[in-house]
Amino acid sequence: MDFVTLMIKLLKSLSVVGGFGVGIILLTVVIRVLMWPLGVSQQRSMRIMQTLQPKMKAIQDRYKNDPQLMQKKMMDFYKEHKFNPMAGCFPLLIQMPIFILLYTSLMSPQFISMAGDTSFLFINRLDSTLKTSAGISNDGTMGAAKYDTFMLNKTAKVYFNDGTELDSVKIEKPNKALSIQGDLIPGEPIDFKISLDSLDLKFSQLDKIQKAEVKVTNMQTKESEDATFERKDGILINSMPSIPVKNSLHYDVLLLIVLFGLTMVFSQKVMMATNKNQKIDPAQQAMQKSMNTFMPIMLTATFIFIPIPAGVLLYLVVSNVFQVVQTVVINKQMDKEEEEKKQRIDDDIVAKAKKIEPKE
């Protein structure tokens, strides 16, 4: 069982209560809760870095003409203060594989055939991207545009010449196993072909194949159609009727992209606000402010041009909201710890102070 199948099964188990939209939200919360200790470590690291920034800048200025010695002095400085400058990057590095896996899962034929048309709140389809074509699954006709791409489901039902049949035959590399003979002309039948070698069967079984039934998915429209491929020499072929489709803008996905940008900006502002009492170098503060403005704009613009499924955008929006709550809670806890530490130091100073007896 691969990771995509495991992710889909996990989403399915989390979707028992309120569907796959709720499942994605619960998945986000579970992941962020599990990563809470890393979030604490990240924010502690940021606060320590802000405290140490003046000394770090002094080292950089003093040894700016000797980069190697400056690097050594900085490493010694980090070691002395038990500070890891990469600690703040760990949560992002851990989230990236989860993001890629969720993206792959929601774009996979398994999810599309199982729950691709699932709606949630204002989202019409969890697998839809910003600009996709409209397609109706299981109507026997494939909606297609000229440059659409197609892929197979992971398994096929195979029929043999002796009258026997075999269910759930694995297809090797389903995203590459299907090819088109000739040009794709929307409105005319699409000639699909599959090499027999794509089926995970013994050589003796391959020779006896008569036909195979497998689901074909248009990766642009997310439309899926059941297709019967007949044996012809060393390949399986199918001629599927098609109708031309045009791209349309999905405003629900556009709203999700906007929400992602807004929640990210708000998250950055909360982070800056919680650190306003910390002493930050003006140059670093200006650079941080510039990054906090640039990053949300850059990522939001990227999602406009790169097809991201609505379900993945939902994950990102909920993750940003969780980040805001986490930042506020953790910073309040750290403020409380620092206040208690300061109070203990003051109490120790008072306790150790010499008592002066009044003169008679």
CSV table of C-alpha atoms in Angstrom, one decimal:
chain,number,residue,atom,x,y,z
A,1,MET,CA,0.0,0.0,0.0
A,2,ASP,CA,1.5,3.4,-1.0
A,3,PHE,CA,1.4,6.7,0.8
A,4,VAL,CA,-1.4,8.1,-1.4
A,5,THR,CA,-3.7,5.2,-0.6
A,6,LEU,CA,-2.9,5.6,3.1
A,7,MET,CA,-3.6,9.3,3.0
A,8,ILE,CA,-7.0,8.7,1.3
A,9,LYS,CA,-7.9,6.0,3.9
A,10,LEU,CA,-7.0,8.4,6.7
A,11,LEU,CA,-9.1,11.1,5.1
A,12,LYS,CA,-12.0,8.6,4.7
A,13,SER,CA,-11.8,7.6,8.4
A,14,LEU,CA,-11.7,11.3,9.5
A,15,SER,CA,-14.7,12.1,7.2
A,16,VAL,CA,-17.2,9.8,8.9
A,17,VAL,CA,-18.8,12.7,10.8
A,18,GLY,CA,-19.1,15.5,8.3
A,19,GLY,CA,-17.7,14.5,4.9
A,20,PHE,CA,-14.3,15.0,3.3
A,21,GLY,CA,-14.3,18.7,3.9
A,22,VAL,CA,-14.5,18.1,7.7
A,23,GLY,CA,-12.0,15.3,7.3
A,24,ILE,CA,-9.5,17.7,5.8
A,25,ILE,CA,-10.0,20.2,8.6
A,26,LEU,CA,-9.6,17.4,11.2
A,27,LEU,CA,-6.5,16.2,9.5
A,28,THR,CA,-5.1,19.8,9.6
A,29,VAL,CA,-5.9,20.1,13.3
A,30,VAL,CA,-4.3,16.7,14.1
A,31,ILE,CA,-1.1,17.5,12.2
A,32,ARG,CA,-0.8,20.9,13.8
A,33,VAL,CA,-1.5,19.6,17.3
A,34,LEU,CA,1.2,16.9,16.8
A,35,MET,CA,3.6,19.6,15.6
A,36,TRP,CA,2.8,21.9,18.6
A,37,PRO,CA,6.1,21.1,20.4
A,38,LEU,CA,8.0,22.2,17.2
A,39,GLY,CA,5.9,25.3,17.1
A,40,VAL,CA,6.9,26.1,20.7
A,41,SER,CA,10.6,25.5,19.8
A,42,GLN,CA,10.3,27.7,16.7
A,43,GLN,CA,8.9,30.7,18.6
A,44,ARG,CA,11.4,30.2,21.5
A,45,SER,CA,14.1,30.2,18.9
A,46,MET,CA,12.8,33.4,17.3
A,47,ARG,CA,12.6,35.1,20.6
A,48,ILE,CA,16.2,34.0,21.6
A,49,MET,CA,17.4,35.2,18.2
A,50,GLN,CA,15.9,38.6,18.7
A,51,THR,CA,17.6,38.8,22.2
A,52,LEU,CA,21.0,37.8,20.8
A,53,GLN,CA,20.7,39.9,17.6
A,54,PRO,CA,22.8,42.9,18.9
A,55,LYS,CA,25.7,40.6,19.9
A,56,MET,CA,25.4,38.7,16.6
A,57,LYS,CA,25.6,41.9,14.7
A,58,ALA,CA,28.6,43.0,16.7
A,59,ILE,CA,30.5,39.8,15.8
A,60,GLN,CA,29.5,40.2,12.1
A,61,ASP,CA,30.8,43.8,12.1
A,62,ARG,CA,34.0,43.0,13.9
A,63,TYR,CA,35.0,40.1,11.6
A,64,LYS,CA,33.4,41.2,8.4
A,65,ASN,CA,36.8,41.2,6.6
A,66,ASP,CA,37.5,37.6,7.6
A,67,PRO,CA,34.4,35.5,6.6
A,68,GLN,CA,35.9,32.2,7.8
A,69,LEU,CA,36.8,33.6,11.3
A,70,MET,CA,33.4,35.3,11.5
A,71,GLN,CA,31.7,31.9,10.8
A,72,LYS,CA,33.7,30.2,13.5
A,73,LYS,CA,32.9,33.0,16.0
A,74,MET,CA,29.2,32.8,15.1
A,75,MET,CA,29.2,29.0,15.6
A,76,ASP,CA,31.0,29.4,19.0
A,77,PHE,CA,28.4,32.0,19.9
A,78,TYR,CA,25.5,29.7,19.0
A,79,LYS,CA,27.1,26.9,21.0
A,80,GLU,CA,27.7,29.1,24.0
A,81,HIS,CA,24.1,30.2,24.1
A,82,LYS,CA,22.7,26.8,23.1
A,83,PHE,CA,21.0,28.3,20.1
A,84,ASN,CA,20.2,26.5,16.8
A,85,PRO,CA,19.5,29.1,14.0
A,86,MET,CA,17.8,26.3,11.9
A,87,ALA,CA,15.2,25.4,14.6
A,88,GLY,CA,12.7,27.8,13.2
A,89,CYS,CA,12.8,26.0,9.8
A,90,PHE,CA,11.8,22.5,11.1
A,91,PRO,CA,8.0,23.0,11.2
A,92,LEU,CA,8.1,24.2,7.6
A,93,LEU,CA,10.3,21.3,6.5
A,94,ILE,CA,8.0,18.8,8.1
A,95,GLN,CA,4.9,20.3,6.6
A,96,MET,CA,6.2,20.2,3.0
A,97,PRO,CA,6.0,16.4,2.6
A,98,ILE,CA,2.4,16.5,4.1
A,99,PHE,CA,1.4,19.3,1.7
A,100,ILE,CA,2.8,17.3,-1.3
A,101,LEU,CA,1.2,14.1,-0.2
A,102,LEU,CA,-2.2,15.8,0.3
A,103,TYR,CA,-1.9,17.4,-3.1
A,104,THR,CA,-1.1,14.1,-4.8
A,105,SER,CA,-3.9,12.4,-3.0
A,106,LEU,CA,-6.6,14.9,-4.0
A,107,MET,CA,-5.4,14.8,-7.6
A,108,SER,CA,-5.3,11.0,-7.7
A,109,PRO,CA,-7.9,9.0,-9.6
A,110,GLN,CA,-8.7,7.1,-6.4
A,111,PHE,CA,-9.9,10.3,-4.7
A,112,ILE,CA,-11.6,11.7,-7.8
A,113,SER,CA,-13.6,8.5,-8.3
A,114,MET,CA,-14.4,8.2,-4.6
A,115,ALA,CA,-15.1,11.8,-3.5
A,116,GLY,CA,-13.9,14.2,-6.1
A,117,ASP,CA,-17.3,15.8,-6.5
A,118,THR,CA,-17.7,16.3,-2.8
A,119,SER,CA,-18.8,19.8,-1.8
A,120,PHE,CA,-18.1,21.6,1.5
A,121,LEU,CA,-19.6,25.0,2.6
A,122,PHE,CA,-19.1,27.3,-0.5
A,123,ILE,CA,-16.7,24.8,-2.2
A,124,ASN,CA,-18.3,23.0,-5.1
A,125,ARG,CA,-15.7,20.3,-5.5
A,126,LEU,CA,-12.7,19.5,-3.3
A,127,ASP,CA,-10.6,18.4,-6.2
A,128,SER,CA,-11.3,21.4,-8.5
A,129,THR,CA,-8.5,23.9,-9.3
A,130,LEU,CA,-8.9,27.6,-10.1
A,131,LYS,CA,-9.3,27.1,-13.9
A,132,THR,CA,-10.5,23.7,-15.0
A,133,SER,CA,-13.0,22.3,-17.5
A,134,ALA,CA,-16.4,21.0,-16.6
A,135,GLY,CA,-16.9,17.3,-17.1
A,136,ILE,CA,-19.7,14.8,-16.2
A,137,SER,CA,-18.4,11.4,-15.1
A,138,ASN,CA,-19.8,8.0,-16.1
A,139,ASP,CA,-21.9,9.3,-19.0
A,140,GLY,CA,-19.9,7.3,-21.6
A,141,THR,CA,-18.5,10.4,-23.3
A,142,MET,CA,-15.2,12.1,-22.3
A,143,GLY,CA,-15.2,15.9,-22.2
A,144,ALA,CA,-11.8,17.0,-23.6
A,145,ALA,CA,-9.7,20.0,-24.7
A,146,LYS,CA,-6.8,19.7,-27.2
A,147,TYR,CA,-4.0,19.5,-24.6
A,148,ASP,CA,-5.7,17.5,-21.9
A,149,THR,CA,-3.9,14.6,-20.3
A,150,PHE,CA,-5.3,11.3,-19.0
A,151,MET,CA,-4.4,8.5,-16.6
A,152,LEU,CA,-5.7,5.1,-15.5
A,153,ASN,CA,-7.0,3.9,-12.2
A,154,LYS,CA,-4.5,1.8,-10.3
A,155,THR,CA,-6.3,-1.5,-11.0
A,156,ALA,CA,-8.2,-3.2,-13.9
A,157,LYS,CA,-10.5,-6.1,-14.3
A,158,VAL,CA,-9.0,-8.5,-16.8
A,159,TYR,CA,-10.9,-11.1,-19.0
A,160,PHE,CA,-9.0,-14.1,-20.4
A,161,ASN,CA,-9.7,-16.2,-23.5
A,162,ASP,CA,-10.7,-19.3,-21.5
A,163,GLY,CA,-13.6,-17.4,-19.9
A,164,THR,CA,-11.9,-16.7,-16.6
A,165,GLU,CA,-11.5,-13.2,-15.2
A,166,LEU,CA,-9.4,-11.5,-12.6
A,167,ASP,CA,-10.3,-8.5,-10.5
A,168,SER,CA,-8.0,-5.8,-9.2
A,169,VAL,CA,-5.1,-6.4,-11.4
A,170,LYS,CA,-2.4,-3.8,-10.6
A,171,ILE,CA,-1.4,-1.4,-13.3
A,172,GLU,CA,2.2,-0.3,-13.3
A,173,LYS,CA,2.7,3.5,-13.4
A,174,PRO,CA,-1.0,4.4,-14.1
A,175,ASN,CA,-0.1,8.0,-14.9
A,176,LYS,CA,2.1,6.8,-17.7
A,177,ALA,CA,0.5,3.6,-18.8
A,178,LEU,CA,-2.2,5.2,-21.0
A,179,SER,CA,-1.3,6.9,-24.3
A,180,ILE,CA,-3.2,8.4,-27.2
A,181,GLN,CA,-2.9,7.1,-30.8
A,182,GLY,CA,-2.7,10.1,-33.2
A,183,ASP,CA,-3.9,13.6,-32.3
A,184,LEU,CA,-6.5,14.5,-29.7
A,185,ILE,CA,-9.3,16.3,-31.6
A,186,PRO,CA,-12.2,17.3,-29.2
A,187,GLY,CA,-15.5,16.1,-30.5
A,188,GLU,CA,-13.9,13.1,-32.3
A,189,PRO,CA,-13.3,9.7,-30.7
A,190,ILE,CA,-10.1,9.5,-28.6
A,191,ASP,CA,-8.0,6.4,-29.4
A,192,PHE,CA,-6.5,5.2,-26.2
A,193,LYS,CA,-4.0,2.4,-25.9
A,194,ILE,CA,-2.4,0.4,-23.1
A,195,SER,CA,0.7,-1.8,-23.4
A,196,LEU,CA,0.1,-5.3,-22.0
A,197,ASP,CA,3.4,-4.9,-20.1
A,198,SER,CA,1.6,-2.3,-17.9
A,199,LEU,CA,-0.4,-5.1,-16.3
A,200,ASP,CA,1.2,-6.8,-13.3
A,201,LEU,CA,0.6,-10.3,-14.6
A,202,LYS,CA,2.7,-13.4,-15.5
A,203,PHE,CA,3.8,-13.8,-19.1
A,204,SER,CA,1.6,-16.8,-19.5
A,205,GLN,CA,-1.4,-14.7,-18.4
A,206,LEU,CA,-0.6,-11.8,-20.7
A,207,ASP,CA,-0.8,-14.1,-23.7
A,208,LYS,CA,-4.4,-15.1,-22.8
A,209,ILE,CA,-5.8,-11.6,-22.2
A,210,GLN,CA,-8.9,-10.9,-24.2
A,211,LYS,CA,-9.9,-7.5,-22.8
A,212,ALA,CA,-9.7,-5.3,-19.7
A,213,GLU,CA,-12.0,-2.9,-17.9
A,214,VAL,CA,-10.4,0.1,-16.3
A,215,LYS,CA,-11.4,3.7,-15.3
A,216,VAL,CA,-9.9,6.5,-17.4
A,217,THR,CA,-9.6,10.0,-15.8
A,218,ASN,CA,-9.1,13.3,-17.5
A,219,MET,CA,-6.6,15.1,-15.3
A,220,GLN,CA,-7.8,18.6,-16.3
A,221,THR,CA,-11.6,18.1,-16.0
A,222,LYS,CA,-11.4,15.4,-13.3
A,223,GLU,CA,-14.0,13.5,-15.3
A,224,SER,CA,-13.8,9.7,-15.0
A,225,GLU,CA,-15.2,7.2,-17.5
A,226,ASP,CA,-15.3,3.4,-17.3
A,227,ALA,CA,-13.6,2.0,-20.5
A,228,THR,CA,-13.3,-1.5,-22.0
A,229,PHE,CA,-10.0,-2.1,-23.8
A,230,GLU,CA,-10.0,-4.8,-26.4
A,231,ARG,CA,-6.9,-6.9,-27.2
A,232,LYS,CA,-5.2,-6.1,-30.5
A,233,ASP,CA,-1.9,-7.7,-31.1
A,234,GLY,CA,0.4,-6.7,-28.2
A,235,ILE,CA,-1.8,-3.8,-26.9
A,236,LEU,CA,-5.2,-3.0,-25.5
A,237,ILE,CA,-7.2,-0.3,-27.4
A,238,ASN,CA,-10.3,1.7,-26.8
A,239,SER,CA,-12.0,4.4,-28.9
A,240,MET,CA,-13.9,6.7,-26.6
A,241,PRO,CA,-16.4,9.3,-27.8
A,242,SER,CA,-15.5,12.9,-26.8
A,243,ILE,CA,-17.1,16.3,-26.6
A,244,PRO,CA,-15.2,19.6,-26.6
A,245,VAL,CA,-15.1,21.6,-23.3
A,246,LYS,CA,-14.0,25.0,-22.5
A,247,ASN,CA,-12.1,26.2,-19.4
A,248,SER,CA,-14.1,28.0,-16.7
A,249,LEU,CA,-13.0,30.0,-13.7
A,250,HIS,CA,-14.0,28.5,-10.3
A,251,TYR,CA,-14.8,31.5,-8.1
A,252,ASP,CA,-15.0,29.3,-5.0
A,253,VAL,CA,-11.4,28.3,-5.5
A,254,LEU,CA,-10.5,31.9,-6.1
A,255,LEU,CA,-12.1,32.8,-2.8
A,256,LEU,CA,-10.0,30.1,-1.1
A,257,ILE,CA,-6.8,31.6,-2.6
A,258,VAL,CA,-7.8,35.0,-1.3
A,259,LEU,CA,-8.6,33.6,2.1
A,260,PHE,CA,-5.2,31.9,2.1
A,261,GLY,CA,-3.4,35.2,1.4
A,262,LEU,CA,-5.4,37.1,4.0
A,263,THR,CA,-4.9,34.5,6.7
A,264,MET,CA,-1.2,34.4,6.0
A,265,VAL,CA,-0.9,38.2,6.2
A,266,PHE,CA,-2.8,38.1,9.5
A,267,SER,CA,-0.6,35.4,10.8
A,268,GLN,CA,2.5,37.4,10.0
A,269,LYS,CA,1.0,40.5,11.7
A,270,VAL,CA,0.2,38.6,14.8
A,271,MET,CA,3.8,37.3,14.9
A,272,MET,CA,5.1,40.8,14.5
A,273,ALA,CA,2.7,42.2,17.2
A,274,THR,CA,3.7,39.6,19.7
A,275,ASN,CA,7.4,40.5,19.2
A,276,LYS,CA,6.9,44.3,19.4
A,277,ASN,CA,8.3,44.5,22.9
A,278,GLN,CA,11.5,42.7,21.8
A,279,LYS,CA,14.6,44.7,20.9
A,280,ILE,CA,15.1,44.1,17.2
A,281,ASP,CA,17.8,45.6,15.0
A,282,PRO,CA,16.2,48.2,12.7
A,283,ALA,CA,17.8,46.6,9.6
A,284,GLN,CA,16.5,43.2,10.6
A,285,GLN,CA,13.1,44.7,11.4
A,286,ALA,CA,12.9,46.3,8.0
A,287,MET,CA,13.9,43.1,6.3
A,288,GLN,CA,11.4,41.1,8.3
A,289,LYS,CA,8.6,43.5,7.5
A,290,SER,CA,9.5,43.3,3.8
A,291,MET,CA,9.5,39.5,3.9
A,292,ASN,CA,6.1,39.4,5.7
A,293,THR,CA,4.7,41.5,2.9
A,294,PHE,CA,6.4,39.8,0.0
A,295,MET,CA,5.8,36.2,0.9
A,296,PRO,CA,2.0,36.2,1.1
A,297,ILE,CA,1.8,38.1,-2.2
A,298,MET,CA,4.3,35.7,-3.9
A,299,LEU,CA,2.6,32.5,-2.6
A,300,THR,CA,-0.9,33.8,-3.4
A,301,ALA,CA,0.1,34.7,-6.9
A,302,THR,CA,1.8,31.3,-7.3
A,303,PHE,CA,-1.5,29.5,-6.5
A,304,ILE,CA,-3.2,31.5,-9.2
A,305,PHE,CA,-0.9,30.0,-11.9
A,306,ILE,CA,-0.2,26.6,-10.4
A,307,PRO,CA,-3.3,24.3,-10.2
A,308,ILE,CA,-3.9,23.6,-6.5
A,309,PRO,CA,-7.0,21.5,-5.5
A,310,ALA,CA,-9.6,23.3,-3.4
A,311,GLY,CA,-9.1,20.7,-0.6
A,312,VAL,CA,-5.4,21.5,-0.4
A,313,LEU,CA,-6.2,25.2,-0.2
A,314,LEU,CA,-8.7,24.4,2.6
A,315,TYR,CA,-5.9,22.7,4.5
A,316,LEU,CA,-3.6,25.7,4.1
A,317,VAL,CA,-6.3,28.2,5.2
A,318,VAL,CA,-7.1,26.2,8.3
A,319,SER,CA,-3.4,25.7,9.0
A,320,ASN,CA,-2.9,29.5,8.9
A,321,VAL,CA,-5.8,30.1,11.3
A,322,PHE,CA,-4.4,27.5,13.6
A,323,GLN,CA,-1.0,29.2,13.4
A,324,VAL,CA,-2.5,32.5,14.6
A,325,VAL,CA,-4.1,30.8,17.6
A,326,GLN,CA,-0.8,28.9,18.3
A,327,THR,CA,1.3,32.1,18.1
A,328,VAL,CA,-1.0,33.9,20.6
A,329,VAL,CA,-1.2,31.1,23.0
A,330,ILE,CA,2.6,30.2,23.0
A,331,ASN,CA,3.7,33.8,23.3
A,332,LYS,CA,1.4,34.4,26.2
A,333,GLN,CA,2.9,31.4,27.9
A,334,MET,CA,6.4,32.6,27.2
A,335,ASP,CA,5.5,36.1,28.5
A,336,LYS,CA,4.2,34.5,31.7
A,337,GLU,CA,7.4,32.4,32.0
A,338,GLU,CA,9.6,35.4,31.6
A,339,GLU,CA,7.6,37.4,34.1
A,340,GLU,CA,7.8,34.6,36.6
A,341,LYS,CA,11.6,34.3,36.0
A,342,LYS,CA,12.1,38.0,36.5
A,343,GLN,CA,10.0,37.9,39.6
A,344,ARG,CA,12.2,35.1,41.0
A,345,ILE,CA,15.3,37.0,40.2
A,346,ASP,CA,13.9,40.1,42.0
A,347,ASP,CA,12.9,38.0,45.0
A,348,ASP,CA,16.4,36.5,45.1
A,349,ILE,CA,18.0,39.9,45.0
A,350,VAL,CA,15.8,41.1,47.9
A,351,ALA,CA,16.4,38.0,49.9
A,352,LYS,CA,20.2,38.2,49.5
A,353,ALA,CA,20.3,42.0,50.3
A,354,LYS,CA,22.0,42.8,53.6
A,355,LYS,CA,19.7,44.0,56.2
A,356,ILE,CA,20.8,47.5,57.5
A,357,GLU,CA,20.2,48.0,61.2
A,358,PRO,CA,19.0,51.5,62.2
A,359,LYS,CA,21.5,53.6,64.3
A,360,GLU,CA,20.6,54.2,67.8
